[in-house]
Amino acid sequence: MDFECLHYSLGLAAGNGLTLRSEHRAHLLPSATESMIADVALAAQGRFTGDPSQEYEHTEMRIKGEGDDATEEEVKVNEASRLATTVSNIDKDASVVPRGAFTKSPCGNMQTNRSFGGLDPVEAVKLCNYLHLRELVNLKKKSILEMSHLNPAIDSLDPLSEDVPKGSWSLQLEGGGTVCILHSLLWLGLTFFHVPQTPQHGHIYMGDRLMNLDLPFML
């Protein structure tokens, strides 16, 4: 890897693109905001076209200000915004880490657990030992009694076993039982792996970028 490629890769990994040249920075995805996600949900339908400048339009009636006066408002989003929203949604729904790979600091920040040596082979085949790397959703709804058996340092993320609907994940052993493989049935094409008794884990997504809305009827 030459210096040019290294500089480019570091800029992409940093996620902000501030160190990149303008022609490289133009190819970075925009950050997905709440308003962007809402607009994409309204306007974008069907499969991706592959053209970042492709625009999706949607017209709806919205009430603005006081009174009952309704006005038509046209929502427009391009494919680059739709892709950024899709990547954000996939990360929220299917970014996975083994239990113990991250710890919660006394300040409340999530950080990499440098002493993580991997899950035990017996524990590695249990779905509850794989966690969502995202802000808490389900754990916030639990009572103190339900959380009494949890370790606050490593059990501060939502386990996959509590995803709705049940059966959203497929867990199996490959390579003669040496590798645990997780497949997301909500985002078809997302695969996670973990090698028990080692810190090795990761995931990759190779799909059509469409959420499997038929999942509840398939289970």
mmCIF file of C-alpha atoms in Angstrom:
data_model
loop_
_atom_site.group_PDB
_atom_site.id
_atom_site.type_symbol
_atom_site.label_atom_id
_atom_site.label_comp_id
_atom_site.label_asym_id
_atom_site.label_seq_id
_atom_site.Cartn_x
_atom_site.Cartn_y
_atom_site.Cartn_z
ATOM 1 C CA MET A 1 0.000 0.000 0.000
ATOM 2 C CA ASP A 2 1.530 3.325 -1.054
ATOM 3 C CA PHE A 3 1.193 6.596 0.825
ATOM 4 C CA GLU A 4 -1.631 7.821 -1.415
ATOM 5 C CA CYS A 5 -3.789 4.741 -0.724
ATOM 6 C CA LEU A 6 -2.974 4.803 2.991
ATOM 7 C CA HIS A 7 -3.984 8.456 3.286
ATOM 8 C CA TYR A 8 -7.233 7.743 1.418
ATOM 9 C CA SER A 9 -8.040 4.674 3.545
ATOM 10 C CA LEU A 10 -7.401 6.524 6.803
ATOM 11 C CA GLY A 11 -9.691 9.331 5.688
ATOM 12 C CA LEU A 12 -12.472 6.857 4.933
ATOM 13 C CA ALA A 13 -11.985 5.011 8.223
ATOM 14 C CA ALA A 14 -12.171 8.271 10.167
ATOM 15 C CA GLY A 15 -15.632 8.810 8.699
ATOM 16 C CA ASN A 16 -15.365 12.570 8.304
ATOM 17 C CA GLY A 17 -13.314 12.925 5.113
ATOM 18 C CA LEU A 18 -11.678 16.138 6.343
ATOM 19 C CA THR A 19 -8.233 14.921 5.275
ATOM 20 C CA LEU A 20 -9.359 13.925 1.779
ATOM 21 C CA ARG A 21 -9.060 15.927 -1.396
ATOM 22 C CA SER A 22 -12.264 17.478 -2.731
ATOM 23 C CA GLU A 23 -12.699 14.875 -5.502
ATOM 24 C CA HIS A 24 -12.424 12.069 -2.932
ATOM 25 C CA ARG A 25 -14.653 13.818 -0.400
ATOM 26 C CA ALA A 26 -17.415 14.128 -2.991
ATOM 27 C CA HIS A 27 -17.782 10.335 -3.066
ATOM 28 C CA LEU A 28 -18.445 10.006 0.674
ATOM 29 C CA LEU A 29 -21.993 9.275 1.786
ATOM 30 C CA PRO A 30 -23.834 12.005 3.694
ATOM 31 C CA SER A 31 -24.632 11.367 7.346
ATOM 32 C CA ALA A 32 -28.145 10.002 7.860
ATOM 33 C CA THR A 33 -30.249 12.436 9.904
ATOM 34 C CA GLU A 34 -33.695 11.852 11.397
ATOM 35 C CA SER A 35 -35.322 14.116 8.810
ATOM 36 C CA MET A 36 -33.486 12.360 5.977
ATOM 37 C CA ILE A 37 -34.609 8.944 7.240
ATOM 38 C CA ALA A 38 -38.225 10.165 7.426
ATOM 39 C CA ASP A 39 -38.107 11.616 3.901
ATOM 40 C CA VAL A 40 -36.551 8.458 2.449
ATOM 41 C CA ALA A 41 -39.249 6.321 4.086
ATOM 42 C CA LEU A 42 -41.902 8.453 2.373
ATOM 43 C CA ALA A 43 -40.433 8.940 -1.076
ATOM 44 C CA ALA A 44 -38.092 6.070 -1.942
ATOM 45 C CA GLN A 45 -39.699 2.915 -3.295
ATOM 46 C CA GLY A 46 -38.492 -0.039 -5.343
ATOM 47 C CA ARG A 47 -34.955 -1.146 -6.053
ATOM 48 C CA PHE A 48 -31.853 1.011 -6.286
ATOM 49 C CA THR A 49 -30.906 2.265 -9.745
ATOM 50 C CA GLY A 50 -27.170 2.716 -9.164
ATOM 51 C CA ASP A 51 -27.300 6.428 -10.024
ATOM 52 C CA PRO A 52 -26.463 8.605 -6.958
ATOM 53 C CA SER A 53 -28.262 11.594 -8.498
ATOM 54 C CA GLN A 54 -31.511 9.684 -9.115
ATOM 55 C CA GLU A 55 -34.341 11.548 -7.387
ATOM 56 C CA TYR A 56 -37.424 10.065 -5.742
ATOM 57 C CA GLU A 57 -40.486 12.273 -5.327
ATOM 58 C CA HIS A 58 -43.517 12.037 -3.073
ATOM 59 C CA THR A 59 -46.359 14.522 -2.648
ATOM 60 C CA GLU A 60 -48.449 14.544 0.529
ATOM 61 C CA MET A 61 -50.839 16.810 2.407
ATOM 62 C CA ARG A 62 -49.359 18.424 5.494
ATOM 63 C CA ILE A 63 -50.903 20.910 7.918
ATOM 64 C CA LYS A 64 -48.577 23.809 8.573
ATOM 65 C CA GLY A 65 -48.942 26.291 11.406
ATOM 66 C CA GLU A 66 -52.270 26.918 13.107
ATOM 67 C CA GLY A 67 -55.681 26.240 11.662
ATOM 68 C CA ASP A 68 -56.918 23.525 9.353
ATOM 69 C CA ASP A 69 -55.292 24.778 6.171
ATOM 70 C CA ALA A 70 -53.622 21.821 4.499
ATOM 71 C CA THR A 71 -50.999 22.369 1.843
ATOM 72 C CA GLU A 72 -49.354 19.981 -0.558
ATOM 73 C CA GLU A 73 -45.694 19.427 0.110
ATOM 74 C CA GLU A 74 -43.365 17.621 -2.251
ATOM 75 C CA VAL A 75 -40.648 15.474 -0.695
ATOM 76 C CA LYS A 76 -37.553 14.834 -2.798
ATOM 77 C CA VAL A 77 -34.597 12.609 -1.943
ATOM 78 C CA ASN A 78 -31.755 11.369 -4.118
ATOM 79 C CA GLU A 79 -30.284 7.888 -4.215
ATOM 80 C CA ALA A 80 -27.178 8.921 -2.268
ATOM 81 C CA SER A 81 -29.401 9.935 0.667
ATOM 82 C CA ARG A 82 -31.361 6.706 0.327
ATOM 83 C CA LEU A 83 -28.136 4.680 0.412
ATOM 84 C CA ALA A 84 -26.886 6.564 3.479
ATOM 85 C CA THR A 85 -30.202 5.872 5.219
ATOM 86 C CA THR A 86 -30.055 2.193 4.285
ATOM 87 C CA VAL A 87 -26.504 1.834 5.634
ATOM 88 C CA SER A 88 -27.596 3.528 8.864
ATOM 89 C CA ASN A 89 -30.612 1.205 9.200
ATOM 90 C CA ILE A 90 -28.505 -1.895 8.575
ATOM 91 C CA ASP A 91 -26.017 -0.776 11.227
ATOM 92 C CA LYS A 92 -28.834 -0.228 13.737
ATOM 93 C CA ASP A 93 -30.545 -3.548 13.030
ATOM 94 C CA ALA A 94 -27.646 -5.870 12.279
ATOM 95 C CA SER A 95 -24.299 -4.559 13.543
ATOM 96 C CA VAL A 96 -23.318 -7.390 15.919
ATOM 97 C CA VAL A 97 -20.546 -8.054 18.462
ATOM 98 C CA PRO A 98 -19.945 -11.027 20.792
ATOM 99 C CA ARG A 99 -20.794 -10.527 24.467
ATOM 100 C CA GLY A 100 -17.747 -9.086 26.201
ATOM 101 C CA ALA A 101 -16.111 -7.596 23.102
ATOM 102 C CA PHE A 102 -17.123 -4.137 24.324
ATOM 103 C CA THR A 103 -17.319 -2.798 27.857
ATOM 104 C CA LYS A 104 -19.052 0.192 29.396
ATOM 105 C CA SER A 105 -16.731 2.636 31.130
ATOM 106 C CA PRO A 106 -17.643 4.346 34.432
ATOM 107 C CA CYS A 107 -18.372 7.454 32.334
ATOM 108 C CA GLY A 108 -20.987 5.522 30.359
ATOM 109 C CA ASN A 109 -18.992 5.247 27.121
ATOM 110 C CA MET A 110 -18.720 2.017 25.137
ATOM 111 C CA GLN A 111 -15.133 0.974 24.457
ATOM 112 C CA THR A 112 -13.278 -2.010 23.024
ATOM 113 C CA ASN A 113 -12.434 -4.655 25.619
ATOM 114 C CA ARG A 114 -8.720 -5.275 25.083
ATOM 115 C CA SER A 115 -8.812 -8.375 27.288
ATOM 116 C CA PHE A 116 -11.594 -10.057 25.283
ATOM 117 C CA GLY A 117 -10.413 -13.523 24.281
ATOM 118 C CA GLY A 118 -13.539 -14.771 22.559
ATOM 119 C CA LEU A 119 -16.601 -16.700 23.650
ATOM 120 C CA ASP A 120 -16.366 -20.172 25.088
ATOM 121 C CA PRO A 121 -17.422 -22.831 22.498
ATOM 122 C CA VAL A 122 -20.446 -23.725 24.639
ATOM 123 C CA GLU A 123 -21.517 -20.087 24.986
ATOM 124 C CA ALA A 124 -20.781 -19.266 21.342
ATOM 125 C CA VAL A 125 -23.760 -21.307 20.114
ATOM 126 C CA LYS A 126 -26.245 -19.305 22.213
ATOM 127 C CA LEU A 127 -27.912 -16.369 20.474
ATOM 128 C CA CYS A 128 -28.152 -14.420 23.743
ATOM 129 C CA ASN A 129 -24.356 -14.030 23.729
ATOM 130 C CA TYR A 130 -24.407 -11.824 20.635
ATOM 131 C CA LEU A 131 -25.293 -8.155 21.061
ATOM 132 C CA HIS A 132 -26.392 -5.201 18.932
ATOM 133 C CA LEU A 133 -23.716 -2.501 18.681
ATOM 134 C CA ARG A 134 -26.151 0.413 18.920
ATOM 135 C CA GLU A 135 -27.976 2.547 21.440
ATOM 136 C CA LEU A 136 -30.160 0.612 23.862
ATOM 137 C CA VAL A 137 -33.703 -0.217 22.796
ATOM 138 C CA ASN A 138 -34.960 -3.329 24.602
ATOM 139 C CA LEU A 139 -32.779 -3.193 27.712
ATOM 140 C CA LYS A 140 -34.292 0.147 28.716
ATOM 141 C CA LYS A 141 -37.702 -1.513 29.045
ATOM 142 C CA LYS A 142 -36.552 -4.104 31.591
ATOM 143 C CA SER A 143 -37.206 -3.818 35.297
ATOM 144 C CA ILE A 144 -34.436 -3.815 37.908
ATOM 145 C CA LEU A 145 -35.421 -7.384 38.855
ATOM 146 C CA GLU A 146 -35.044 -8.583 35.261
ATOM 147 C CA MET A 147 -31.604 -6.980 35.042
ATOM 148 C CA SER A 148 -30.365 -8.315 38.390
ATOM 149 C CA HIS A 149 -28.440 -11.201 36.789
ATOM 150 C CA LEU A 150 -26.696 -9.000 34.207
ATOM 151 C CA ASN A 151 -23.140 -7.695 34.403
ATOM 152 C CA PRO A 152 -23.388 -3.894 33.911
ATOM 153 C CA ALA A 153 -19.904 -3.750 32.368
ATOM 154 C CA ILE A 154 -20.560 -6.128 29.457
ATOM 155 C CA ASP A 155 -24.363 -6.512 29.388
ATOM 156 C CA SER A 156 -25.105 -2.924 28.405
ATOM 157 C CA LEU A 157 -26.223 -3.769 24.851
ATOM 158 C CA ASP A 158 -29.349 -5.463 23.494
ATOM 159 C CA PRO A 159 -29.001 -9.239 22.861
ATOM 160 C CA LEU A 160 -30.112 -10.677 19.521
ATOM 161 C CA SER A 161 -32.286 -13.223 21.322
ATOM 162 C CA GLU A 162 -34.779 -10.460 22.172
ATOM 163 C CA ASP A 163 -35.243 -9.214 18.615
ATOM 164 C CA VAL A 164 -38.792 -9.048 17.291
ATOM 165 C CA PRO A 165 -39.949 -11.110 15.513
ATOM 166 C CA LYS A 166 -38.342 -14.164 17.092
ATOM 167 C CA GLY A 167 -36.316 -16.105 14.570
ATOM 168 C CA SER A 168 -34.795 -13.053 12.875
ATOM 169 C CA TRP A 169 -31.356 -14.656 13.103
ATOM 170 C CA SER A 170 -29.938 -17.985 11.979
ATOM 171 C CA LEU A 171 -27.001 -19.287 14.070
ATOM 172 C CA GLN A 172 -24.915 -22.221 12.888
ATOM 173 C CA LEU A 173 -21.423 -23.702 13.152
ATOM 174 C CA GLU A 174 -19.116 -23.987 10.157
ATOM 175 C CA GLY A 175 -15.616 -25.304 9.540
ATOM 176 C CA GLY A 176 -16.046 -28.371 11.702
ATOM 177 C CA GLY A 177 -17.449 -26.349 14.568
ATOM 178 C CA THR A 178 -14.587 -23.846 14.612
ATOM 179 C CA VAL A 179 -16.523 -20.800 13.380
ATOM 180 C CA CYS A 180 -19.934 -19.456 14.438
ATOM 181 C CA ILE A 181 -21.934 -17.910 11.608
ATOM 182 C CA LEU A 182 -24.954 -15.635 12.025
ATOM 183 C CA HIS A 183 -27.261 -14.779 9.124
ATOM 184 C CA SER A 184 -29.767 -11.934 9.373
ATOM 185 C CA LEU A 185 -33.164 -12.855 7.943
ATOM 186 C CA LEU A 186 -34.297 -9.225 8.181
ATOM 187 C CA TRP A 187 -31.453 -7.939 6.018
ATOM 188 C CA LEU A 188 -30.798 -10.827 3.657
ATOM 189 C CA GLY A 189 -27.140 -10.896 2.710
ATOM 190 C CA LEU A 190 -25.735 -9.858 6.088
ATOM 191 C CA THR A 191 -23.385 -12.430 7.617
ATOM 192 C CA PHE A 192 -21.541 -12.239 10.945
ATOM 193 C CA PHE A 193 -18.738 -14.562 12.056
ATOM 194 C CA HIS A 194 -16.959 -15.285 15.325
ATOM 195 C CA VAL A 195 -14.125 -17.711 16.028
ATOM 196 C CA PRO A 196 -14.650 -19.040 19.590
ATOM 197 C CA GLN A 197 -11.791 -18.584 22.070
ATOM 198 C CA THR A 198 -10.312 -15.839 19.878
ATOM 199 C CA PRO A 199 -11.179 -12.129 19.594
ATOM 200 C CA GLN A 200 -11.828 -12.558 15.865
ATOM 201 C CA HIS A 201 -15.267 -11.407 14.761
ATOM 202 C CA GLY A 202 -16.818 -9.261 12.060
ATOM 203 C CA HIS A 203 -19.647 -8.931 9.582
ATOM 204 C CA ILE A 204 -20.214 -8.214 5.913
ATOM 205 C CA TYR A 205 -23.303 -7.255 3.950
ATOM 206 C CA MET A 206 -23.820 -8.328 0.345
ATOM 207 C CA GLY A 207 -27.502 -7.906 -0.406
ATOM 208 C CA ASP A 208 -29.979 -5.918 -2.470
ATOM 209 C CA ARG A 209 -30.241 -3.176 0.228
ATOM 210 C CA LEU A 210 -33.926 -3.911 0.783
ATOM 211 C CA MET A 211 -35.344 -4.911 4.164
ATOM 212 C CA ASN A 212 -37.127 -8.268 4.146
ATOM 213 C CA LEU A 213 -40.631 -7.068 5.033
ATOM 214 C CA ASP A 214 -42.013 -10.583 4.461
ATOM 215 C CA LEU A 215 -40.084 -11.980 7.450
ATOM 216 C CA PRO A 216 -43.080 -12.153 9.872
ATOM 217 C CA PHE A 217 -44.970 -14.271 7.317
ATOM 218 C CA MET A 218 -41.971 -16.538 6.680
ATOM 219 C CA LEU A 219 -41.500 -17.579 10.315
#
